[in-house]
Amino acid sequence: ADDIILTLKKTRRPDDWVFKVFKFNMSYLLFVSPLIVLVFCSYRTYSISEHPLLLIISFDGFRYNYFDRNLTPELLNLRVNGTYSKYMTSVFPTKTFPNHFSIATGMYVDVHGVLDNKVFDSSLNRYLTYSYELFHYNKDIVPIWTLNEKKGDGRHTGCMMWPGSNYEYQGTTIKHFQIYNESIEWKERVDRIISWFLDSEEPINLGMMYFEQPDLIMHTFGPDSPQLNQQLARINLIVEYLIDRIKNSELLGKLNVIMLSDHGGQAVPYTHVIDLNYYLDNSTYSMYGVSPNLQIYPNPGKYDEVLNSLRKGAEKSGHFFVFTRDEIHEQWHYKDSGRCPPIFIVADVSYVFNDLLVNIGKYKKKSPHIKDFSNSSFGTHGYDPLLENMRAFFMAFGPLIKQNHTVAPFVNIDLYPLFAELLDLELPLTKPNGSFIFVEDILNIKISESYTDTGPTIYIIAGVIIGALCLIVVISIILHLKRIESLKQRKSSLSSYGTCLK
């Protein structure tokens, strides 16, 4: 008995046991907690939006069959590994501003009011070029960048030079935007929009990016020129760079990408210029817009004279068409706009009007090696969207897009409901003219039913793990305290037993 008591006396005090237990568990917790915190915080370090991610890229004037030239292998590879359509139909007129705004709003031009790159608005009595007024004919429509931004809950949009995106719509301006600036290098544009997706405070979940080529060079040298082919090769390089940036960032496997164009391009011989001065007195009317279609506003009291002269000129020329407002084709979705002119003229395919004479002079100066332009051509667009050379292209790839898949051709206004579905957004009260029916086969999943917000899930899991560790420490301390109490009782009992033996 004395030996047992002596052994107990050599045992540490109960407080030392508590300290030992506490020290062990706290050391364990201090070792594990940084790992948990690292996992917990790493999600925010990447600074990626918790919402579905979409990047839309437009290459102005990239005709659907430019792929046949085998100058864009990177795009062809992406097309095969994603979803694409043989071509995409533009809206009339096949111009840059009207089509980019139709893509962004899902509306035909008679609804959104951007009838051309330059439009006369009789209600304002102003000739509108790129301006707030040009894009705000109908204040009820909501561009996709605004729809996304207004949804809130951490959703933000960034637009790199997309026409019309720098303006406020329904009281909302997007988080990031860059107005058109040709001098900004292409790689810098890509770097900037990628940085918006990875913004440390308010990352975007929708990005829209515009490139002015190959359209810009097509106007000067034509769609079949070596100069245009050089731009196609340049486009292939920037797409390679974009893909590398995506692969080397946290966007890999999360970002859905759509690449498209607004219209195609048509070669126009220098001899195919229609001079309206041959057919009517230019002091009797005002002319607005850009070939191959023009808005004609007769001077007061000159309507019949101007209309009759134009009709006779069209008959004599055989290469342009004259429409009164009521006569404009229904399928163009043009005449119901309040900005529609009283007389509208459209040149035949591969013809333009004399409004381009100034531009043509500039084109010629850029080709000093050509001495005789009678066998040369430049390029333009704006003709009927059903014409083959006006066709645009479409392709998409990403985690929500079907792979190795093709869809039937569709009109670009159908993209708006596709964008909304990809972004998990409800359509606005003013519904788009486009329909999701024609593009739903692009998706490999229904976003609204299957998309789960991984951000909060990570927080919950990390919180549960940390909470569990704390609970383990508390339980361990309680168990050891109970053990110490038991040892106290044993010691007391043995002491009493030893006293009795004496």
JSON list of C-alpha atoms in Angstrom, two decimals, residues 188-366:
[
{"chain": "A", "resi": 188, "resn": "GLU", "atom": "CA", "xyz": [-3.84, 44.21, -73.79]},
{"chain": "A", "resi": 189, "resn": "ARG", "atom": "CA", "xyz": [-7.56, 43.93, -74.48]},
{"chain": "A", "resi": 190, "resn": "VAL", "atom": "CA", "xyz": [-7.48, 40.22, -73.66]},
{"chain": "A", "resi": 191, "resn": "ASP", "atom": "CA", "xyz": [-5.38, 40.79, -70.54]},
{"chain": "A", "resi": 192, "resn": "ARG", "atom": "CA", "xyz": [-7.76, 43.44, -69.31]},
{"chain": "A", "resi": 193, "resn": "ILE", "atom": "CA", "xyz": [-10.94, 41.44, -69.74]},
{"chain": "A", "resi": 194, "resn": "ILE", "atom": "CA", "xyz": [-9.32, 38.41, -68.07]},
{"chain": "A", "resi": 195, "resn": "SER", "atom": "CA", "xyz": [-8.33, 40.69, -65.19]},
{"chain": "A", "resi": 196, "resn": "TRP", "atom": "CA", "xyz": [-11.96, 41.79, -64.89]},
{"chain": "A", "resi": 197, "resn": "PHE", "atom": "CA", "xyz": [-12.99, 38.16, -64.45]},
{"chain": "A", "resi": 198, "resn": "LEU", "atom": "CA", "xyz": [-10.34, 37.87, -61.71]},
{"chain": "A", "resi": 199, "resn": "ASP", "atom": "CA", "xyz": [-10.96, 41.24, -60.08]},
{"chain": "A", "resi": 200, "resn": "SER", "atom": "CA", "xyz": [-10.13, 41.06, -56.37]},
{"chain": "A", "resi": 201, "resn": "GLU", "atom": "CA", "xyz": [-13.23, 42.95, -55.23]},
{"chain": "A", "resi": 202, "resn": "GLU", "atom": "CA", "xyz": [-15.97, 42.75, -57.86]},
{"chain": "A", "resi": 203, "resn": "PRO", "atom": "CA", "xyz": [-15.17, 40.13, -60.52]},
{"chain": "A", "resi": 204, "resn": "ILE", "atom": "CA", "xyz": [-17.36, 40.06, -63.60]},
{"chain": "A", "resi": 205, "resn": "ASN", "atom": "CA", "xyz": [-19.38, 37.02, -64.61]},
{"chain": "A", "resi": 206, "resn": "LEU", "atom": "CA", "xyz": [-20.18, 38.40, -68.09]},
{"chain": "A", "resi": 207, "resn": "GLY", "atom": "CA", "xyz": [-17.55, 39.74, -70.47]},
{"chain": "A", "resi": 208, "resn": "MET", "atom": "CA", "xyz": [-18.10, 41.07, -73.99]},
{"chain": "A", "resi": 209, "resn": "MET", "atom": "CA", "xyz": [-15.19, 41.90, -76.30]},
{"chain": "A", "resi": 210, "resn": "TYR", "atom": "CA", "xyz": [-15.08, 43.47, -79.77]},
{"chain": "A", "resi": 211, "resn": "PHE", "atom": "CA", "xyz": [-12.35, 43.32, -82.42]},
{"chain": "A", "resi": 212, "resn": "GLU", "atom": "CA", "xyz": [-12.58, 45.61, -85.44]},
{"chain": "A", "resi": 213, "resn": "GLN", "atom": "CA", "xyz": [-10.93, 43.15, -87.82]},
{"chain": "A", "resi": 214, "resn": "PRO", "atom": "CA", "xyz": [-11.24, 41.73, -90.43]},
{"chain": "A", "resi": 215, "resn": "ASP", "atom": "CA", "xyz": [-13.91, 44.31, -91.30]},
{"chain": "A", "resi": 216, "resn": "LEU", "atom": "CA", "xyz": [-11.62, 47.32, -91.15]},
{"chain": "A", "resi": 217, "resn": "ILE", "atom": "CA", "xyz": [-9.18, 45.92, -93.69]},
{"chain": "A", "resi": 218, "resn": "MET", "atom": "CA", "xyz": [-11.96, 44.42, -95.81]},
{"chain": "A", "resi": 219, "resn": "HIS", "atom": "CA", "xyz": [-13.39, 47.86, -96.59]},
{"chain": "A", "resi": 220, "resn": "THR", "atom": "CA", "xyz": [-10.08, 49.04, -98.00]},
{"chain": "A", "resi": 221, "resn": "PHE", "atom": "CA", "xyz": [-8.82, 45.99, -99.87]},
{"chain": "A", "resi": 222, "resn": "GLY", "atom": "CA", "xyz": [-11.85, 43.74, -100.27]},
{"chain": "A", "resi": 223, "resn": "PRO", "atom": "CA", "xyz": [-12.75, 40.33, -98.80]},
{"chain": "A", "resi": 224, "resn": "ASP", "atom": "CA", "xyz": [-10.52, 38.38, -101.19]},
{"chain": "A", "resi": 225, "resn": "SER", "atom": "CA", "xyz": [-7.33, 40.34, -100.60]},
{"chain": "A", "resi": 226, "resn": "PRO", "atom": "CA", "xyz": [-4.01, 39.15, -99.13]},
{"chain": "A", "resi": 227, "resn": "GLN", "atom": "CA", "xyz": [-4.38, 41.91, -96.55]},
{"chain": "A", "resi": 228, "resn": "LEU", "atom": "CA", "xyz": [-7.57, 40.37, -95.23]},
{"chain": "A", "resi": 229, "resn": "ASN", "atom": "CA", "xyz": [-5.92, 36.96, -95.05]},
{"chain": "A", "resi": 230, "resn": "GLN", "atom": "CA", "xyz": [-3.20, 38.50, -92.91]},
{"chain": "A", "resi": 231, "resn": "GLN", "atom": "CA", "xyz": [-5.87, 39.68, -90.49]},
{"chain": "A", "resi": 232, "resn": "LEU", "atom": "CA", "xyz": [-7.35, 36.20, -90.33]},
{"chain": "A", "resi": 233, "resn": "ALA", "atom": "CA", "xyz": [-3.94, 34.86, -89.30]},
{"chain": "A", "resi": 234, "resn": "ARG", "atom": "CA", "xyz": [-3.70, 37.66, -86.74]},
{"chain": "A", "resi": 235, "resn": "ILE", "atom": "CA", "xyz": [-7.11, 36.69, -85.34]},
{"chain": "A", "resi": 236, "resn": "ASN", "atom": "CA", "xyz": [-5.91, 33.10, -85.00]},
{"chain": "A", "resi": 237, "resn": "LEU", "atom": "CA", "xyz": [-2.94, 34.29, -82.93]},
{"chain": "A", "resi": 238, "resn": "ILE", "atom": "CA", "xyz": [-5.05, 36.37, -80.55]},
{"chain": "A", "resi": 239, "resn": "VAL", "atom": "CA", "xyz": [-7.42, 33.45, -80.04]},
{"chain": "A", "resi": 240, "resn": "GLU", "atom": "CA", "xyz": [-4.42, 31.25, -79.19]},
{"chain": "A", "resi": 241, "resn": "TYR", "atom": "CA", "xyz": [-3.31, 33.88, -76.69]},
{"chain": "A", "resi": 242, "resn": "LEU", "atom": "CA", "xyz": [-6.78, 34.05, -75.16]},
{"chain": "A", "resi": 243, "resn": "ILE", "atom": "CA", "xyz": [-6.96, 30.28, -74.74]},
{"chain": "A", "resi": 244, "resn": "ASP", "atom": "CA", "xyz": [-3.52, 30.24, -73.10]},
{"chain": "A", "resi": 245, "resn": "ARG", "atom": "CA", "xyz": [-4.64, 32.93, -70.66]},
{"chain": "A", "resi": 246, "resn": "ILE", "atom": "CA", "xyz": [-7.72, 30.92, -69.79]},
{"chain": "A", "resi": 247, "resn": "LYS", "atom": "CA", "xyz": [-5.75, 27.68, -69.36]},
{"chain": "A", "resi": 248, "resn": "ASN", "atom": "CA", "xyz": [-3.25, 29.38, -67.06]},
{"chain": "A", "resi": 249, "resn": "SER", "atom": "CA", "xyz": [-5.87, 30.93, -64.82]},
{"chain": "A", "resi": 250, "resn": "GLU", "atom": "CA", "xyz": [-8.59, 29.82, -62.44]},
{"chain": "A", "resi": 251, "resn": "LEU", "atom": "CA", "xyz": [-11.08, 30.27, -65.31]},
{"chain": "A", "resi": 252, "resn": "LEU", "atom": "CA", "xyz": [-10.18, 26.92, -66.84]},
{"chain": "A", "resi": 253, "resn": "GLY", "atom": "CA", "xyz": [-13.17, 24.61, -66.79]},
{"chain": "A", "resi": 254, "resn": "LYS", "atom": "CA", "xyz": [-15.45, 27.39, -65.56]},
{"chain": "A", "resi": 255, "resn": "LEU", "atom": "CA", "xyz": [-15.64, 29.93, -68.38]},
{"chain": "A", "resi": 256, "resn": "ASN", "atom": "CA", "xyz": [-18.10, 29.53, -71.26]},
{"chain": "A", "resi": 257, "resn": "VAL", "atom": "CA", "xyz": [-16.95, 31.28, -74.44]},
{"chain": "A", "resi": 258, "resn": "ILE", "atom": "CA", "xyz": [-18.99, 32.36, -77.47]},
{"chain": "A", "resi": 259, "resn": "MET", "atom": "CA", "xyz": [-17.24, 33.62, -80.60]},
{"chain": "A", "resi": 260, "resn": "LEU", "atom": "CA", "xyz": [-19.21, 35.23, -83.40]},
{"chain": "A", "resi": 261, "resn": "SER", "atom": "CA", "xyz": [-19.37, 37.97, -85.99]},
{"chain": "A", "resi": 262, "resn": "ASP", "atom": "CA", "xyz": [-21.94, 40.60, -86.89]},
{"chain": "A", "resi": 263, "resn": "HIS", "atom": "CA", "xyz": [-22.04, 40.18, -90.67]},
{"chain": "A", "resi": 264, "resn": "GLY", "atom": "CA", "xyz": [-20.02, 39.12, -93.70]},
{"chain": "A", "resi": 265, "resn": "GLY", "atom": "CA", "xyz": [-18.43, 41.12, -96.52]},
{"chain": "A", "resi": 266, "resn": "GLN", "atom": "CA", "xyz": [-18.93, 41.74, -100.23]},
{"chain": "A", "resi": 267, "resn": "ALA", "atom": "CA", "xyz": [-16.41, 42.73, -102.91]},
{"chain": "A", "resi": 268, "resn": "VAL", "atom": "CA", "xyz": [-17.37, 45.90, -104.79]},
{"chain": "A", "resi": 269, "resn": "PRO", "atom": "CA", "xyz": [-15.61, 46.78, -108.07]},
{"chain": "A", "resi": 270, "resn": "TYR", "atom": "CA", "xyz": [-14.50, 50.41, -108.22]},
{"chain": "A", "resi": 271, "resn": "THR", "atom": "CA", "xyz": [-16.66, 50.76, -111.31]},
{"chain": "A", "resi": 272, "resn": "HIS", "atom": "CA", "xyz": [-19.83, 49.86, -109.37]},
{"chain": "A", "resi": 273, "resn": "VAL", "atom": "CA", "xyz": [-20.54, 53.27, -107.87]},
{"chain": "A", "resi": 274, "resn": "ILE", "atom": "CA", "xyz": [-24.01, 54.72, -108.50]},
{"chain": "A", "resi": 275, "resn": "ASP", "atom": "CA", "xyz": [-23.94, 58.51, -108.68]},
{"chain": "A", "resi": 276, "resn": "LEU", "atom": "CA", "xyz": [-27.39, 59.75, -107.67]},
{"chain": "A", "resi": 277, "resn": "ASN", "atom": "CA", "xyz": [-26.56, 63.17, -109.09]},
{"chain": "A", "resi": 278, "resn": "TYR", "atom": "CA", "xyz": [-27.22, 61.72, -112.53]},
{"chain": "A", "resi": 279, "resn": "TYR", "atom": "CA", "xyz": [-30.85, 61.16, -111.63]},
{"chain": "A", "resi": 280, "resn": "LEU", "atom": "CA", "xyz": [-31.97, 64.01, -109.37]},
{"chain": "A", "resi": 281, "resn": "ASP", "atom": "CA", "xyz": [-31.01, 67.42, -108.08]},
{"chain": "A", "resi": 282, "resn": "ASN", "atom": "CA", "xyz": [-29.12, 67.02, -104.79]},
{"chain": "A", "resi": 283, "resn": "SER", "atom": "CA", "xyz": [-30.52, 70.33, -103.55]},
{"chain": "A", "resi": 284, "resn": "THR", "atom": "CA", "xyz": [-34.00, 68.80, -103.31]},
{"chain": "A", "resi": 285, "resn": "TYR", "atom": "CA", "xyz": [-33.28, 66.28, -100.55]},
{"chain": "A", "resi": 286, "resn": "SER", "atom": "CA", "xyz": [-31.00, 65.27, -97.68]},
{"chain": "A", "resi": 287, "resn": "MET", "atom": "CA", "xyz": [-29.23, 61.92, -97.62]},
{"chain": "A", "resi": 288, "resn": "TYR", "atom": "CA", "xyz": [-28.23, 60.03, -94.45]},
{"chain": "A", "resi": 289, "resn": "GLY", "atom": "CA", "xyz": [-26.68, 56.68, -93.60]},
{"chain": "A", "resi": 290, "resn": "VAL", "atom": "CA", "xyz": [-23.98, 54.74, -95.40]},
{"chain": "A", "resi": 291, "resn": "SER", "atom": "CA", "xyz": [-24.08, 52.69, -98.61]},
{"chain": "A", "resi": 292, "resn": "PRO", "atom": "CA", "xyz": [-25.38, 50.30, -99.74]},
{"chain": "A", "resi": 293, "resn": "ASN", "atom": "CA", "xyz": [-28.60, 51.66, -98.18]},
{"chain": "A", "resi": 294, "resn": "LEU", "atom": "CA", "xyz": [-29.48, 55.30, -97.66]},
{"chain": "A", "resi": 295, "resn": "GLN", "atom": "CA", "xyz": [-32.17, 57.30, -95.89]},
{"chain": "A", "resi": 296, "resn": "ILE", "atom": "CA", "xyz": [-33.68, 59.95, -98.15]},
{"chain": "A", "resi": 297, "resn": "TYR", "atom": "CA", "xyz": [-35.49, 62.98, -96.69]},
{"chain": "A", "resi": 298, "resn": "PRO", "atom": "CA", "xyz": [-37.01, 65.20, -99.42]},
{"chain": "A", "resi": 299, "resn": "ASN", "atom": "CA", "xyz": [-37.16, 68.92, -98.75]},
{"chain": "A", "resi": 300, "resn": "PRO", "atom": "CA", "xyz": [-40.60, 70.33, -97.89]},
{"chain": "A", "resi": 301, "resn": "GLY", "atom": "CA", "xyz": [-42.84, 70.15, -100.95]},
{"chain": "A", "resi": 302, "resn": "LYS", "atom": "CA", "xyz": [-40.35, 68.00, -102.89]},
{"chain": "A", "resi": 303, "resn": "TYR", "atom": "CA", "xyz": [-41.45, 64.50, -101.88]},
{"chain": "A", "resi": 304, "resn": "ASP", "atom": "CA", "xyz": [-43.16, 63.55, -105.16]},
{"chain": "A", "resi": 305, "resn": "GLU", "atom": "CA", "xyz": [-40.39, 65.07, -107.27]},
{"chain": "A", "resi": 306, "resn": "VAL", "atom": "CA", "xyz": [-37.65, 63.23, -105.40]},
{"chain": "A", "resi": 307, "resn": "LEU", "atom": "CA", "xyz": [-39.54, 59.93, -105.34]},
{"chain": "A", "resi": 308, "resn": "ASN", "atom": "CA", "xyz": [-40.34, 60.03, -109.06]},
{"chain": "A", "resi": 309, "resn": "SER", "atom": "CA", "xyz": [-36.77, 60.97, -109.98]},
{"chain": "A", "resi": 310, "resn": "LEU", "atom": "CA", "xyz": [-35.38, 58.12, -107.90]},
{"chain": "A", "resi": 311, "resn": "ARG", "atom": "CA", "xyz": [-37.77, 55.60, -109.42]},
{"chain": "A", "resi": 312, "resn": "LYS", "atom": "CA", "xyz": [-36.77, 56.65, -112.93]},
{"chain": "A", "resi": 313, "resn": "GLY", "atom": "CA", "xyz": [-33.12, 56.51, -111.94]},
{"chain": "A", "resi": 314, "resn": "ALA", "atom": "CA", "xyz": [-33.51, 53.02, -110.50]},
{"chain": "A", "resi": 315, "resn": "GLU", "atom": "CA", "xyz": [-35.16, 51.84, -113.69]},
{"chain": "A", "resi": 316, "resn": "LYS", "atom": "CA", "xyz": [-32.46, 53.37, -115.85]},
{"chain": "A", "resi": 317, "resn": "SER", "atom": "CA", "xyz": [-29.59, 52.13, -113.69]},
{"chain": "A", "resi": 318, "resn": "GLY", "atom": "CA", "xyz": [-31.00, 48.71, -112.94]},
{"chain": "A", "resi": 319, "resn": "HIS", "atom": "CA", "xyz": [-28.78, 48.47, -109.87]},
{"chain": "A", "resi": 320, "resn": "PHE", "atom": "CA", "xyz": [-30.72, 50.00, -107.00]},
{"chain": "A", "resi": 321, "resn": "PHE", "atom": "CA", "xyz": [-34.18, 49.82, -105.49]},
{"chain": "A", "resi": 322, "resn": "VAL", "atom": "CA", "xyz": [-36.48, 52.54, -104.17]},
{"chain": "A", "resi": 323, "resn": "PHE", "atom": "CA", "xyz": [-38.96, 52.05, -101.34]},
{"chain": "A", "resi": 324, "resn": "THR", "atom": "CA", "xyz": [-41.44, 54.32, -99.67]},
{"chain": "A", "resi": 325, "resn": "ARG", "atom": "CA", "xyz": [-41.81, 53.61, -95.99]},
{"chain": "A", "resi": 326, "resn": "ASP", "atom": "CA", "xyz": [-44.83, 51.36, -96.52]},
{"chain": "A", "resi": 327, "resn": "GLU", "atom": "CA", "xyz": [-43.10, 49.43, -99.31]},
{"chain": "A", "resi": 328, "resn": "ILE", "atom": "CA", "xyz": [-40.09, 48.29, -97.30]},
{"chain": "A", "resi": 329, "resn": "HIS", "atom": "CA", "xyz": [-39.97, 44.49, -97.01]},
{"chain": "A", "resi": 330, "resn": "GLU", "atom": "CA", "xyz": [-41.62, 43.10, -93.89]},
{"chain": "A", "resi": 331, "resn": "GLN", "atom": "CA", "xyz": [-38.85, 40.54, -93.38]},
{"chain": "A", "resi": 332, "resn": "TRP", "atom": "CA", "xyz": [-36.34, 43.34, -92.89]},
{"chain": "A", "resi": 333, "resn": "HIS", "atom": "CA", "xyz": [-38.11, 44.46, -89.68]},
{"chain": "A", "resi": 334, "resn": "TYR", "atom": "CA", "xyz": [-37.19, 48.03, -90.49]},
{"chain": "A", "resi": 335, "resn": "LYS", "atom": "CA", "xyz": [-40.20, 50.14, -91.46]},
{"chain": "A", "resi": 336, "resn": "ASP", "atom": "CA", "xyz": [-42.05, 50.13, -88.12]},
{"chain": "A", "resi": 337, "resn": "SER", "atom": "CA", "xyz": [-39.40, 52.26, -86.44]},
{"chain": "A", "resi": 338, "resn": "GLY", "atom": "CA", "xyz": [-40.12, 55.93, -85.86]},
{"chain": "A", "resi": 339, "resn": "ARG", "atom": "CA", "xyz": [-36.69, 56.58, -87.33]},
{"chain": "A", "resi": 340, "resn": "CYS", "atom": "CA", "xyz": [-37.58, 54.97, -90.66]},
{"chain": "A", "resi": 341, "resn": "PRO", "atom": "CA", "xyz": [-37.16, 57.55, -93.47]},
{"chain": "A", "resi": 342, "resn": "PRO", "atom": "CA", "xyz": [-39.94, 58.49, -95.89]},
{"chain": "A", "resi": 343, "resn": "ILE", "atom": "CA", "xyz": [-37.85, 57.11, -98.79]},
{"chain": "A", "resi": 344, "resn": "PHE", "atom": "CA", "xyz": [-35.33, 54.30, -98.52]},
{"chain": "A", "resi": 345, "resn": "ILE", "atom": "CA", "xyz": [-32.95, 53.22, -101.27]},
{"chain": "A", "resi": 346, "resn": "VAL", "atom": "CA", "xyz": [-30.89, 50.02, -101.42]},
{"chain": "A", "resi": 347, "resn": "ALA", "atom": "CA", "xyz": [-28.11, 49.29, -103.90]},
{"chain": "A", "resi": 348, "resn": "ASP", "atom": "CA", "xyz": [-27.92, 45.97, -105.70]},
{"chain": "A", "resi": 349, "resn": "VAL", "atom": "CA", "xyz": [-25.35, 43.43, -104.51]},
{"chain": "A", "resi": 350, "resn": "SER", "atom": "CA", "xyz": [-21.77, 44.60, -105.21]},
{"chain": "A", "resi": 351, "resn": "TYR", "atom": "CA", "xyz": [-22.95, 48.19, -105.84]},
{"chain": "A", "resi": 352, "resn": "VAL", "atom": "CA", "xyz": [-22.78, 51.31, -103.68]},
{"chain": "A", "resi": 353, "resn": "PHE", "atom": "CA", "xyz": [-23.86, 54.95, -103.95]},
{"chain": "A", "resi": 354, "resn": "ASN", "atom": "CA", "xyz": [-21.81, 58.08, -104.37]},
{"chain": "A", "resi": 355, "resn": "ASP", "atom": "CA", "xyz": [-21.80, 58.75, -100.60]},
{"chain": "A", "resi": 356, "resn": "LEU", "atom": "CA", "xyz": [-18.73, 56.48, -100.50]},
{"chain": "A", "resi": 357, "resn": "LEU", "atom": "CA", "xyz": [-16.69, 58.51, -102.99]},
{"chain": "A", "resi": 358, "resn": "VAL", "atom": "CA", "xyz": [-14.70, 60.16, -100.20]},
{"chain": "A", "resi": 359, "resn": "ASN", "atom": "CA", "xyz": [-13.92, 56.78, -98.62]},
{"chain": "A", "resi": 360, "resn": "ILE", "atom": "CA", "xyz": [-13.06, 55.31, -102.00]},
{"chain": "A", "resi": 361, "resn": "GLY", "atom": "CA", "xyz": [-10.49, 58.05, -102.48]},
{"chain": "A", "resi": 362, "resn": "LYS", "atom": "CA", "xyz": [-8.90, 57.05, -99.19]},
{"chain": "A", "resi": 363, "resn": "TYR", "atom": "CA", "xyz": [-8.91, 53.39, -100.19]},
{"chain": "A", "resi": 364, "resn": "LYS", "atom": "CA", "xyz": [-7.05, 54.18, -103.39]},
{"chain": "A", "resi": 365, "resn": "LYS", "atom": "CA", "xyz": [-4.36, 56.10, -101.52]},
{"chain": "A", "resi": 366, "resn": "LYS", "atom": "CA", "xyz": [-3.64, 52.97, -99.48]}
]
